Coordinates of N, CA and C in Angstrom, one line a residue:
X1 N 0.8 -1.2 0.0 CA 0.0 0.0 0.0 C 0.9 1.3 0.0
X2 N 1.9 1.2 0.8 CA 2.8 2.4 0.9 C 3.5 2.6 -0.4
X3 N 3.8 1.5 -1.1 CA 4.4 1.6 -2.4 C 3.5 2.3 -3.4
X4 N 2.2 1.9 -3.4 CA 1.2 2.6 -4.3 C 1.1 4.1 -3.9
X5 N 1.1 4.4 -2.6 CA 1.0 5.8 -2.2 C 2.2 6.5 -2.7
X6 N 3.4 5.9 -2.5 CA 4.6 6.6 -3.0 C 4.6 6.9 -4.5
X7 N 4.1 5.9 -5.2 CA 4.0 6.1 -6.7 C 3.0 7.2 -7.0
X8 N 1.9 7.3 -6.3 CA 1.0 8.4 -6.5 C 1.6 9.7 -6.1
X9 N 2.3 9.7 -5.0 CA 3.0 10.9 -4.6 C 4.0 11.4 -5.6
X10 N 4.7 10.4 -6.2 CA 5.7 10.8 -7.2 C 5.1 11.4 -8.4
X11 N 3.9 10.9 -8.8 CA 3.1 11.5 -9.9 C 2.7 12.9 -9.6
X12 N 2.2 13.1 -8.3 CA 1.8 14.4 -7.9 C 2.9 15.4 -7.9
X13 N 4.1 14.9 -7.5 CA 5.3 15.8 -7.5 C 6.0 16.0 -8.8
X14 N 5.5 15.3 -9.8 CA 6.1 15.4 -11.2 C 5.9 16.8 -11.8
X15 N 6.9 17.2 -12.5 CA 6.8 18.5 -13.2 C 5.6 18.6 -14.2
X16 N 5.2 17.4 -14.7 CA 4.0 17.4 -15.6 C 2.7 17.6 -14.9
X17 N 2.7 17.5 -13.6 CA 1.5 17.7 -12.8 C 1.1 19.2 -12.7
X18 N -0.2 19.5 -12.7 CA -0.5 21.0 -12.6 C 0.0 21.5 -11.3
X19 N 0.4 22.8 -11.3 CA 1.1 23.4 -10.1 C 0.2 23.4 -8.8
X20 N -1.1 23.4 -9.0 CA -1.9 23.4 -7.8 C -2.4 22.0 -7.3
X21 N -1.9 21.0 -8.0 CA -2.3 19.6 -7.6 C -1.6 19.2 -6.3
X22 N -0.3 19.4 -6.2 CA 0.4 19.0 -5.1 C 0.6 20.1 -4.1
X23 N 0.1 19.9 -2.9 CA 0.3 20.9 -1.8 C 0.9 20.2 -0.6
X24 N 2.0 20.7 -0.1 CA 2.6 20.1 1.1 C 1.7 20.4 2.3
X25 N 1.5 19.4 3.1 CA 0.7 19.5 4.2 C 1.3 20.5 5.2
X26 N 0.4 21.4 5.8 CA 0.8 22.3 6.8 C 0.5 21.9 8.2
X27 N -0.3 20.8 8.3 CA -0.8 20.3 9.6 C 0.2 19.5 10.3
X28 N -0.1 19.1 11.6 CA 0.9 18.3 12.3 C 0.9 16.8 11.9
X29 N -0.2 16.4 11.2 CA -0.2 15.0 10.8 C 0.5 14.8 9.5
X30 N 1.5 13.9 9.4 CA 2.3 13.7 8.2 C 2.4 12.2 8.1
X31 N 2.6 11.8 6.8 CA 2.8 10.3 6.6 C 4.2 10.1 6.1
X32 N 4.8 9.0 6.4 CA 6.2 8.7 6.1 C 6.3 7.3 5.5
X33 N 7.2 7.1 4.6 CA 7.4 5.7 4.1 C 8.4 5.0 5.1
X34 N 8.3 3.7 5.2 CA 9.1 3.0 6.1 C 10.5 2.9 5.6
X35 N 10.7 3.0 4.2 CA 12.0 2.8 3.7 C 12.9 4.0 4.0
X36 N 12.5 5.2 3.5 CA 13.4 6.3 3.6 C 12.9 7.4 4.6
X37 N 11.7 7.2 5.2 CA 11.2 8.1 6.2 C 11.0 9.5 5.6
X38 N 10.8 9.6 4.3 CA 10.7 11.0 3.6 C 9.2 11.4 3.7
X39 N 9.0 12.7 3.8 CA 7.6 13.3 3.9 C 6.9 13.1 2.6
X40 N 5.6 12.6 2.7 CA 4.7 12.5 1.6 C 3.4 13.1 1.9
X41 N 2.9 14.0 1.0 CA 1.6 14.7 1.3 C 0.4 13.8 0.9
X42 N 0.2 12.7 1.6 CA -0.9 11.8 1.3 C -2.2 12.2 1.8
X43 N -2.2 13.2 2.8 CA -3.5 13.5 3.4 C -4.5 14.2 2.4
X44 N -4.0 14.8 1.3 CA -4.9 15.5 0.4 C -5.1 14.7 -0.9
X45 N -4.7 13.4 -0.9 CA -4.9 12.6 -2.1 C -6.4 12.4 -2.4
X46 N -7.3 12.1 -1.5 CA -8.7 11.9 -1.8 C -9.3 13.2 -2.5
X47 N -9.0 14.4 -2.0 CA -9.5 15.6 -2.6 C -9.0 15.7 -4.0
X48 N -7.7 15.4 -4.2 CA -7.1 15.5 -5.5 C -7.7 14.5 -6.5
X49 N -7.9 13.3 -6.1 CA -8.5 12.3 -7.0 C -9.9 12.7 -7.3
X50 N -10.7 13.2 -6.3 CA -12.0 13.7 -6.6 C -12.0 14.8 -7.6
X51 N -11.1 15.7 -7.5 CA -11.0 16.8 -8.4 C -10.7 16.3 -9.8
X52 N -9.8 15.3 -9.9 CA -9.5 14.7 -11.2 C -10.7 14.0 -11.8
X53 N -11.5 13.3 -11.0 CA -12.7 12.7 -11.5 C -13.7 13.7 -12.0
X54 N -13.8 14.8 -11.3 CA -14.7 15.9 -11.8 C -14.2 16.5 -13.1
X55 N -12.9 16.7 -13.2 CA -12.3 17.2 -14.4 C -12.5 16.3 -15.6
X56 N -12.4 15.0 -15.4 CA -12.7 14.0 -16.4 C -14.1 14.0 -16.9
X57 N -15.0 14.2 -16.0 CA -16.4 14.3 -16.3 C -16.7 15.6 -17.1
X58 N -16.1 16.7 -16.6 CA -16.2 18.0 -17.3 C -15.6 17.9 -18.7
X59 N -14.5 17.1 -18.9 CA -13.9 16.9 -20.2 C -14.9 16.3 -21.2
X60 N -15.7 15.4 -20.7 CA -16.7 14.8 -21.6 C -17.7 15.8 -22.0
X61 N -18.2 16.6 -21.0 CA -19.2 17.7 -21.3 C -18.6 18.7 -22.3
X62 N -17.3 19.0 -22.1 CA -16.7 20.0 -23.0 C -16.6 19.4 -24.4
X63 N -16.2 18.1 -24.5 CA -16.2 17.4 -25.8 C -17.5 17.4 -26.5
X64 N -18.6 17.2 -25.7 CA -19.9 17.1 -26.3 C -20.3 18.5 -26.8
X65 N -20.0 19.6 -26.1 CA -20.3 20.9 -26.5 C -19.5 21.3 -27.8
X66 N -18.2 20.9 -27.8 CA -17.4 21.2 -29.0 C -17.9 20.5 -30.2
X67 N -18.3 19.2 -30.0 CA -18.9 18.5 -31.2 C -20.2 19.2 -31.7
X68 N -21.0 19.7 -30.8 CA -22.2 20.3 -31.2 C -21.9 21.6 -32.0
X69 N -20.9 22.4 -31.5 CA -20.5 23.6 -32.2 C -19.9 23.2 -33.5
X70 N -19.1 22.2 -33.6 CA -18.5 21.8 -34.9 C -19.6 21.4 -35.9
X71 N -20.6 20.7 -35.5 CA -21.7 20.3 -36.4 C -22.5 21.5 -36.8
X72 N -22.6 22.5 -36.0 CA -23.3 23.8 -36.4 C -22.5 24.5 -37.4
X73 N -21.2 24.6 -37.3 CA -20.4 25.3 -38.2 C -20.1 24.5 -39.5
X74 N -20.0 23.2 -39.3 CA -19.6 22.3 -40.4 C -20.6 21.1 -40.5
X75 N -21.8 21.4 -40.9 CA -22.9 20.3 -40.8 C -22.6 19.2 -41.8
X76 N -21.7 19.4 -42.8 CA -21.3 18.3 -43.7 C -20.4 17.3 -43.1
X77 N -19.9 17.6 -41.9 CA -19.1 16.6 -41.2 C -20.0 15.7 -40.4
X78 N -19.9 14.4 -40.7 CA -20.8 13.4 -40.0 C -20.1 13.2 -38.6
X79 N -21.0 12.7 -37.7 CA -20.5 12.4 -36.3 C -19.6 11.3 -36.3
X80 N -18.5 11.5 -35.5 CA -17.5 10.4 -35.4 C -18.0 9.3 -34.5
X81 N -17.9 8.1 -35.0 CA -18.4 6.9 -34.1 C -17.7 6.8 -32.8
X82 N -16.5 7.4 -32.7 CA -15.7 7.4 -31.5 C -16.2 8.4 -30.5
X83 N -17.2 9.3 -30.8 CA -17.7 10.3 -29.9 C -18.3 9.7 -28.7
X84 N -18.9 8.5 -28.8 CA -19.6 7.9 -27.7 C -18.7 7.1 -26.8
X85 N -17.4 7.1 -27.1 CA -16.5 6.3 -26.2 C -16.4 6.9 -24.8
X86 N -16.0 6.1 -23.9 CA -15.9 6.5 -22.5 C -14.7 7.4 -22.3
X87 N -13.6 7.1 -22.8 CA -12.4 7.9 -22.5 C -12.2 9.0 -23.5
X88 N -12.1 10.3 -23.0 CA -11.9 11.4 -23.9 C -10.5 12.0 -23.6
X89 N -9.8 12.3 -24.6 CA -8.4 12.8 -24.4 C -8.4 14.3 -24.8
X90 N -7.4 15.0 -24.3 CA -7.3 16.4 -24.6 C -7.0 16.5 -26.1
X91 N -6.3 15.6 -26.7 CA -6.0 15.6 -28.1 C -7.2 15.7 -28.9
X92 N -8.3 14.9 -28.5 CA -9.5 14.9 -29.2 C -10.2 16.3 -29.2
X93 N -10.1 17.0 -28.1 CA -10.7 18.4 -28.0 C -9.9 19.3 -28.9
X94 N -8.5 19.2 -28.8 CA -7.7 20.0 -29.6 C -7.9 19.9 -31.1
X95 N -8.2 18.6 -31.5 CA -8.5 18.3 -32.9 C -9.7 19.0 -33.4
X96 N -10.8 19.0 -32.6 CA -12.0 19.7 -32.9 C -11.8 21.2 -33.0
X97 N -11.1 21.7 -32.0 CA -10.9 23.2 -32.0 C -10.1 23.6 -33.2
X98 N -9.0 22.8 -33.6 CA -8.3 23.2 -34.8 C -9.1 23.1 -36.0
X99 N -10.0 22.1 -36.1 CA -10.9 22.0 -37.3 C -11.8 23.2 -37.4
X100 N -12.3 23.7 -36.2 CA -13.2 24.9 -36.2 C -12.5 26.1 -36.6
X101 N -11.3 26.3 -36.1 CA -10.4 27.5 -36.4 C -10.1 27.5 -37.9
X102 N -9.8 26.3 -38.5 CA -9.5 26.2 -39.9 C -10.7 26.6 -40.8
X103 N -11.8 26.1 -40.3 CA -13.1 26.5 -41.1 C -13.4 28.0 -41.0
X104 N -13.1 28.6 -39.9 CA -13.4 30.0 -39.7 C -12.4 30.8 -40.6
X105 N -11.1 30.4 -40.6 CA -10.1 31.1 -41.5 C -10.5 30.9 -43.0
X106 N -11.0 29.7 -43.4 CA -11.4 29.6 -44.8 C -12.5 30.4 -45.1
X107 N -13.5 30.6 -44.2 CA -14.6 31.4 -44.5 C -14.2 32.9 -44.6
X108 N -13.3 33.3 -43.8 CA -12.8 34.7 -43.9 C -12.1 34.9 -45.2
X109 N -11.3 34.0 -45.7 CA -10.6 34.1 -46.9 C -11.6 34.2 -48.1
X110 N -12.6 33.3 -48.0 CA -13.7 33.3 -49.1 C -14.4 34.6 -49.1
X111 N -14.8 35.1 -47.9 CA -15.5 36.4 -47.8 C -14.7 37.5 -48.4
X112 N -13.4 37.5 -48.1 CA -12.5 38.6 -48.7 C -12.5 38.4 -50.2
X113 N -12.4 37.2 -50.8 CA -12.4 37.0 -52.2 C -13.7 37.5 -52.8
X114 N -14.8 37.1 -52.2 CA -16.1 37.6 -52.7 C -16.2 39.1 -52.6
X115 N -15.7 39.7 -51.6 CA -15.7 41.2 -51.5 C -14.9 41.8 -52.6
X116 N -13.8 41.3 -53.0 CA -13.0 41.8 -54.1 C -13.8 41.6 -55.4
X117 N -14.4 40.5 -55.6 CA -15.2 40.3 -56.8 C -16.4 41.3 -56.9
X118 N -17.0 41.5 -55.7 CA -18.1 42.5 -55.7 C -17.7 43.9 -56.0
X119 N -16.5 44.3 -55.4 CA -16.0 45.6 -55.7 C -15.7 45.8 -57.2
X120 N -15.1 44.7 -57.7 CA -14.7 44.8 -59.2 C -16.0 44.9 -60.0
X121 N -17.0 44.2 -59.7 CA -18.3 44.3 -60.4 C -18.9 45.7 -60.3
X122 N -18.8 46.3 -59.1 CA -19.3 47.7 -58.9 C -18.5 48.7 -59.8
X123 N -17.2 48.6 -59.8 CA -16.4 49.5 -60.6 C -16.7 49.4 -62.1
X124 N -16.8 48.1 -62.5 CA -17.2 47.9 -63.9 C -18.5 48.4 -64.3
X125 N -19.5 48.3 -63.4 CA -20.8 48.8 -63.6 C -20.8 50.4 -63.7
X126 N -20.0 51.0 -62.8 CA -19.9 52.4 -62.8 C -19.2 52.9 -64.2
X127 N -18.2 52.2 -64.6 CA -17.6 52.5 -65.9 C -18.6 52.4 -67.0
X128 N -19.4 51.4 -67.0 CA -20.4 51.3 -68.1 C -21.5 52.4 -68.0
X129 N -21.9 52.7 -66.8 CA -23.0 53.7 -66.7 C -22.5 55.1 -67.1
X130 N -21.3 55.5 -66.7 CA -20.8 56.8 -66.9 C -19.7 56.9 -68.0
X131 N -19.6 55.9 -68.8 CA -18.7 55.9 -70.0 C -17.3 56.2 -69.6
X132 N -16.7 55.4 -68.7 CA -15.4 55.6 -68.3 C -14.5 54.5 -68.9
X133 N -13.5 54.8 -69.6 CA -12.8 53.8 -70.3 C -11.7 53.1 -69.5
X134 N -11.2 53.8 -68.5 CA -10.0 53.2 -67.7 C -10.3 53.5 -66.2
X135 N -9.6 52.7 -65.4 CA -9.7 52.8 -64.0 C -9.2 54.2 -63.5
X136 N -8.3 54.8 -64.2 CA -7.8 56.1 -63.8 C -8.8 57.2 -63.9
X137 N -9.8 56.9 -64.8 CA -10.9 57.9 -65.0 C -12.0 57.8 -64.1
X138 N -12.0 56.7 -63.2 CA -13.1 56.5 -62.3 C -13.3 57.6 -61.3
X139 N -12.2 58.0 -60.6 CA -12.2 59.0 -59.6 C -12.6 60.4 -60.1
X140 N -12.0 60.8 -61.2 CA -12.5 62.1 -61.8 C -13.9 62.1 -62.2
X141 N -14.4 61.0 -62.8 CA -15.8 61.0 -63.1 C -16.7 60.9 -61.9
X142 N -16.3 60.3 -60.9 CA -17.0 60.3 -59.6 C -17.2 61.7 -59.0
X143 N -16.0 62.4 -59.1 CA -16.1 63.8 -58.6 C -17.0 64.7 -59.5
X144 N -17.0 64.4 -60.8 CA -17.8 65.2 -61.7 C -19.3 64.9 -61.4
X145 N -19.6 63.6 -61.2 CA -21.0 63.2 -61.0 C -21.4 63.8 -59.6
X146 N -20.6 63.8 -58.6 CA -20.9 64.3 -57.3 C -21.2 65.8 -57.5
X147 N -20.4 66.5 -58.2 CA -20.6 68.0 -58.4 C -21.9 68.3 -59.1
X148 N -22.1 67.5 -60.2 CA -23.4 67.7 -61.0 C -24.6 67.4 -60.1
X149 N -24.5 66.4 -59.3 CA -25.6 66.0 -58.4 C -25.9 67.1 -57.4
X150 N -24.8 67.7 -56.9 CA -25.0 68.8 -55.9 C -25.6 70.0 -56.6
X151 N -25.2 70.3 -57.8 CA -25.8 71.4 -58.5 C -27.3 71.2 -58.8
X152 N -27.6 69.9 -59.2 CA -29.0 69.6 -59.5 C -29.9 69.6 -58.2
X153 N -29.3 69.1 -57.1 CA -30.0 69.2 -55.9 C -30.3 70.6 -55.4
X154 N -29.3 71.5 -55.6 CA -29.6 72.9 -55.2 C -30.6 73.5 -56.1
X155 N -30.5 73.2 -57.4 CA -31.5 73.8 -58.3 C -32.9 73.3 -58.0
X156 N -33.1 72.0 -57.7 CA -34.4 71.5 -57.4 C -34.9 72.1 -56.1
X157 N -34.0 72.3 -55.1 CA -34.4 72.9 -53.9 C -34.9 74.3 -54.1
X158 N -34.2 75.1 -54.9 CA -34.6 76.4 -55.2 C -35.9 76.5 -56.0
X159 N -36.1 75.6 -56.9 CA -37.4 75.5 -57.6 C -38.6 75.2 -56.7
X160 N -38.3 74.3 -55.8 CA -39.4 73.9 -54.8 C -39.8 75.2 -54.0
X161 N -38.8 76.0 -53.6 CA -39.1 77.2 -52.8 C -39.8 78.2 -53.7
X162 N -39.3 78.4 -54.9 CA -39.9 79.5 -55.8 C -41.3 79.1 -56.2
X163 N -41.6 77.8 -56.4 CA -42.9 77.4 -56.9 C -43.8 77.0 -55.7
X164 N -43.2 77.2 -54.5 CA -44.0 76.9 -53.2 C -44.5 75.5 -53.2
X165 N -43.6 74.6 -53.6 CA -43.9 73.2 -53.5 C -43.4 72.5 -52.3
X166 N -43.9 71.4 -51.9 CA -43.4 70.6 -50.8 C -42.0 70.0 -51.2
X167 N -41.1 70.0 -50.2 CA -39.8 69.5 -50.5 C -39.8 68.0 -50.9
X168 N -40.8 67.3 -50.6 CA -40.9 65.9 -51.1 C -41.5 65.7 -52.5
X169 N -41.9 66.8 -53.1 CA -42.5 66.7 -54.5 C -41.4 66.2 -55.4
X170 N -41.8 65.2 -56.3 CA -40.9 64.6 -57.2 C -40.6 65.5 -58.3
X171 N -39.5 65.3 -59.1 CA -39.1 66.1 -60.2 C -40.2 66.3 -61.3
X172 N -41.0 65.2 -61.5 CA -42.1 65.3 -62.5 C -43.1 66.4 -62.1
X173 N -43.4 66.6 -60.8 CA -44.3 67.6 -60.4 C -43.7 69.0 -60.6
X174 N -42.4 69.1 -60.4 CA -41.7 70.4 -60.6 C -41.8 70.8 -62.1
X175 N -41.5 69.8 -63.0 CA -41.6 70.0 -64.4 C -43.0 70.4 -64.9
X176 N -44.0 69.7 -64.4 CA -45.4 70.1 -64.7 C -45.7 71.5 -64.3
X177 N -45.3 71.8 -63.1 CA -45.6 73.2 -62.6 C -44.9 74.3 -63.4
X178 N -43.7 74.0 -63.8 CA -43.0 75.0 -64.6 C -43.6 75.1 -66.0
X179 N -44.1 74.0 -66.5 CA -44.8 74.0 -67.8 C -46.1 74.8 -67.7
X180 N -46.9 74.6 -66.7 CA -48.1 75.4 -66.5 C -47.8 76.9 -66.4
X181 N -46.7 77.2 -65.6 CA -46.3 78.6 -65.5 C -45.9 79.2 -66.8
X182 N -45.2 78.5 -67.6 CA -44.8 79.0 -69.0 C -46.0 79.2 -69.9
X183 N -47.0 78.3 -69.8 CA -48.3 78.5 -70.5 C -49.0 79.7 -70.1
X184 N -49.0 80.0 -68.8 CA -49.7 81.2 -68.4 C -48.9 82.5 -68.9
X185 N -47.6 82.4 -68.8 CA -46.8 83.6 -69.3 C -47.0 83.8 -70.8
X186 N -47.0 82.7 -71.6 CA -47.2 82.8 -73.0 C -48.6 83.4 -73.4
X187 N -49.5 82.9 -72.6 CA -50.9 83.4 -72.9 C -51.0 84.9 -72.6
X188 N -50.4 85.4 -71.5 CA -50.4 86.8 -71.2 C -49.7 87.6 -72.3
X189 N -48.5 87.1 -72.8 CA -47.8 87.8 -73.8 C -48.6 87.9 -75.1
X190 N -49.3 86.9 -75.4 CA -50.2 86.9 -76.6 C -51.3 87.9 -76.5
X191 N -51.9 88.0 -75.3 CA -53.0 88.9 -75.1 C -52.4 90.4 -75.2
X192 N -51.2 90.6 -74.6 CA -50.6 91.9 -74.7 C -50.3 92.3 -76.1
X193 N -49.8 91.4 -77.0 CA -49.6 91.7 -78.4 C -50.8 92.0 -79.1
X194 N -51.9 91.3 -78.8 CA -53.2 91.5 -79.4 C -53.7 92.9 -79.1
X195 N -53.6 93.3 -77.8 CA -54.0 94.6 -77.4 C -53.2 95.7 -78.0
X196 N -51.9 95.5 -78.2 CA -51.0 96.5 -78.8 C -51.3 96.7 -80.2
X197 N -51.6 95.6 -80.9 CA -51.9 95.7 -82.4 C -53.4 96.0 -82.6
X198 N -54.2 96.0 -81.6 CA -55.6 96.3 -81.7 C -56.4 95.2 -82.4
X199 N -56.0 94.0 -82.3 CA -56.7 92.9 -82.9 C -56.7 91.7 -82.0
X200 N -57.7 90.8 -82.3 CA -57.9 89.6 -81.4 C -57.7 88.3 -82.1
X201 N -57.3 88.3 -83.4 CA -57.0 87.0 -84.1 C -55.8 87.1 -84.9
X202 N -55.2 86.0 -85.2 CA -53.9 85.8 -85.8 C -54.0 86.4 -87.2
X203 N -55.1 86.3 -87.9 CA -55.2 86.8 -89.3 C -55.1 88.3 -89.3
X204 N -55.7 89.0 -88.3 CA -55.6 90.4 -88.3 C -54.1 90.8 -88.0
X205 N -53.4 90.1 -87.2 CA -52.0 90.4 -86.9 C -51.2 90.3 -88.2
X206 N -51.5 89.2 -89.0 CA -50.7 89.0 -90.2 C -51.0 90.2 -91.2
X207 N -52.3 90.7 -91.2 CA -52.6 91.8 -92.1 C -51.9 93.1 -91.7
X208 N -51.8 93.3 -90.4 CA -51.1 94.5 -89.9 C -49.7 94.5 -90.3
X209 N -49.1 93.3 -90.2 CA -47.6 93.2 -90.5 C -47.4 93.4 -92.0
X210 N -48.4 92.9 -92.8 CA -48.2 93.1 -94.3 C -48.4 94.6 -94.7
X211 N -49.3 95.3 -94.0 CA -49.5 96.7 -94.2 C -48.2 97.5 -93.8
X212 N -47.6 97.0 -92.8 CA -46.4 97.7 -92.3 C -45.3 97.5 -93.3
X213 N -45.2 96.3 -93.9 CA -44.2 96.0 -94.9 C -44.4 96.9 -96.2
X214 N -45.7 97.1 -96.5 CA -45.9 97.9 -97.7 C -45.7 99.4 -97.5
X215 N -46.0 99.9 -96.3 CA -45.9 101.3 -96.0 C -44.5 101.7 -95.6
X216 N -43.8 101.0 -94.9 CA -42.5 101.4 -94.3 C -41.4 101.7 -95.3
X217 N -41.2 100.9 -96.3 CA -40.1 101.1 -97.3 C -40.2 102.5 -98.0
X218 N -41.4 102.8 -98.6 CA -41.6 104.1 -99.2 C -41.4 105.3 -98.3
X219 N -41.9 105.1 -97.0 CA -41.8 106.2 -96.0 C -40.3 106.4 -95.7
X220 N -39.6 105.3 -95.5 CA -38.2 105.4 -95.2 C -37.4 106.1 -96.3
X221 N -37.7 105.8 -97.6 CA -37.1 106.5 -98.7 C -37.4 108.0 -98.8
X222 N -38.6 108.4 -98.5 CA -39.0 109.8 -98.4 C -38.2 110.5 -97.4
X223 N -38.1 110.0 -96.2 CA -37.4 110.6 -95.1 C -35.9 110.8 -95.5
X224 N -35.3 109.8 -96.1 CA -33.9 109.9 -96.5 C -33.7 111.0 -97.5
X225 N -34.7 111.1 -98.5 CA -34.6 112.1 -99.5 C -34.7 113.5 -98.9
X226 N -35.6 113.7 -97.9 CA -35.7 115.0 -97.2 C -34.5 115.4 -96.5
X227 N -33.9 114.4 -95.8 CA -32.7 114.7 -95.0 C -31.5 115.1 -95.9
X228 N -31.5 114.4 -97.1 CA -30.4 114.8 -98.1 C -30.7 116.2 -98.7
X229 N -32.0 116.4 -99.0 CA -32.3 117.7 -99.7 C -32.1 118.9 -98.7
X230 N -32.5 118.7 -97.5 CA -32.4 119.8 -96.5 C -31.0 119.9 -95.9
X231 N -30.2 118.9 -96.2 CA -28.8 118.9 -95.7 C -28.8 118.8 -94.2
X232 N -29.6 118.0 -93.6 CA -29.6 117.7 -92.2 C -29.5 116.2 -91.9
X233 N -29.2 115.9 -90.7 CA -29.0 114.5 -90.4 C -30.0 114.0 -89.3
X234 N -30.8 114.8 -88.7 CA -31.6 114.5 -87.6 C -33.1 114.6 -88.0
X235 N -33.9 113.7 -87.7 CA -35.3 113.7 -88.0 C -36.0 114.9 -87.4
X236 N -35.6 115.2 -86.2 CA -36.3 116.3 -85.4 C -36.0 117.7 -86.1
X237 N -35.0 117.8 -87.0 CA -34.7 119.1 -87.6 C -35.5 119.3 -88.9
X238 N -36.2 118.3 -89.3 CA -37.0 118.4 -90.6 C -38.1 119.5 -90.5
X239 N -38.9 119.4 -89.5 CA -40.0 120.3 -89.4 C -39.5 121.8 -89.2
X240 N -38.5 122.1 -88.3 CA -38.1 123.5 -88.2 C -37.5 124.0 -89.5
X241 N -36.8 123.2 -90.3 CA -36.2 123.7 -91.5 C -37.3 124.0 -92.6
X242 N -38.3 123.1 -92.6 CA -39.4 123.3 -93.6 C -40.2 124.6 -93.2
X243 N -40.4 124.9 -91.9 CA -41.0 126.1 -91.5 C -40.2 127.4 -91.9
X244 N -38.9 127.3 -91.8 CA -38.1 128.4 -92.2 C -38.2 128.7 -93.7
X245 N -38.3 127.6 -94.4 CA -38.4 127.8 -95.9 C -39.7 128.5 -96.3
X246 N -40.8 128.4 -95.5 CA -42.0 129.1 -95.8 C -41.8 130.6 -95.6

């Protein structure tokens, strides 16, 4: 029995043992071997063995949890028939953890590759939409589009305010409102022209213009002859010179 205890004690004192497993007894009761009378901390062996038993049970629970996590992340991996075995080693747990880490790293690499492909597709689509022939022209065209967009946004905001429209009104409503306003202005201009020429229909306007074309050239020639004959250059001087001649 003492030989077995000495062997257990040597295991507990081994450098491979966890540092908190072996604790030298501080009490007055101590155990000695008969051969060399050396001190052995046997009094805490039951507690240590109980702790080891609890750790072995927890090791099984940890293995079960890791296997569950592994199946969630890698459902294509079938369950290992050895998972139901009684003895679980730390190497088994480490193997599962390594497999999970490798799968996560592969997913990160794949996501980065997909991101690069997505970015490349976005740039190509931008080049096609805005007629950009090279990658060097993408940034200048982006700046140009941004500037034009800002100008258009400011113009639309000013039109909304001038036309007293709600800020949420779409561009089609703005265009329709401007069109109606232009129609009103054109109608007013037509009415003013009609009043000025003293007529209310287009045919009368045409007749007035034709009369003007027939009258104005002879009248202009007469005035030019008078200016030359009277040796003056201003129209306002014609009437005073004619009166003096009388």
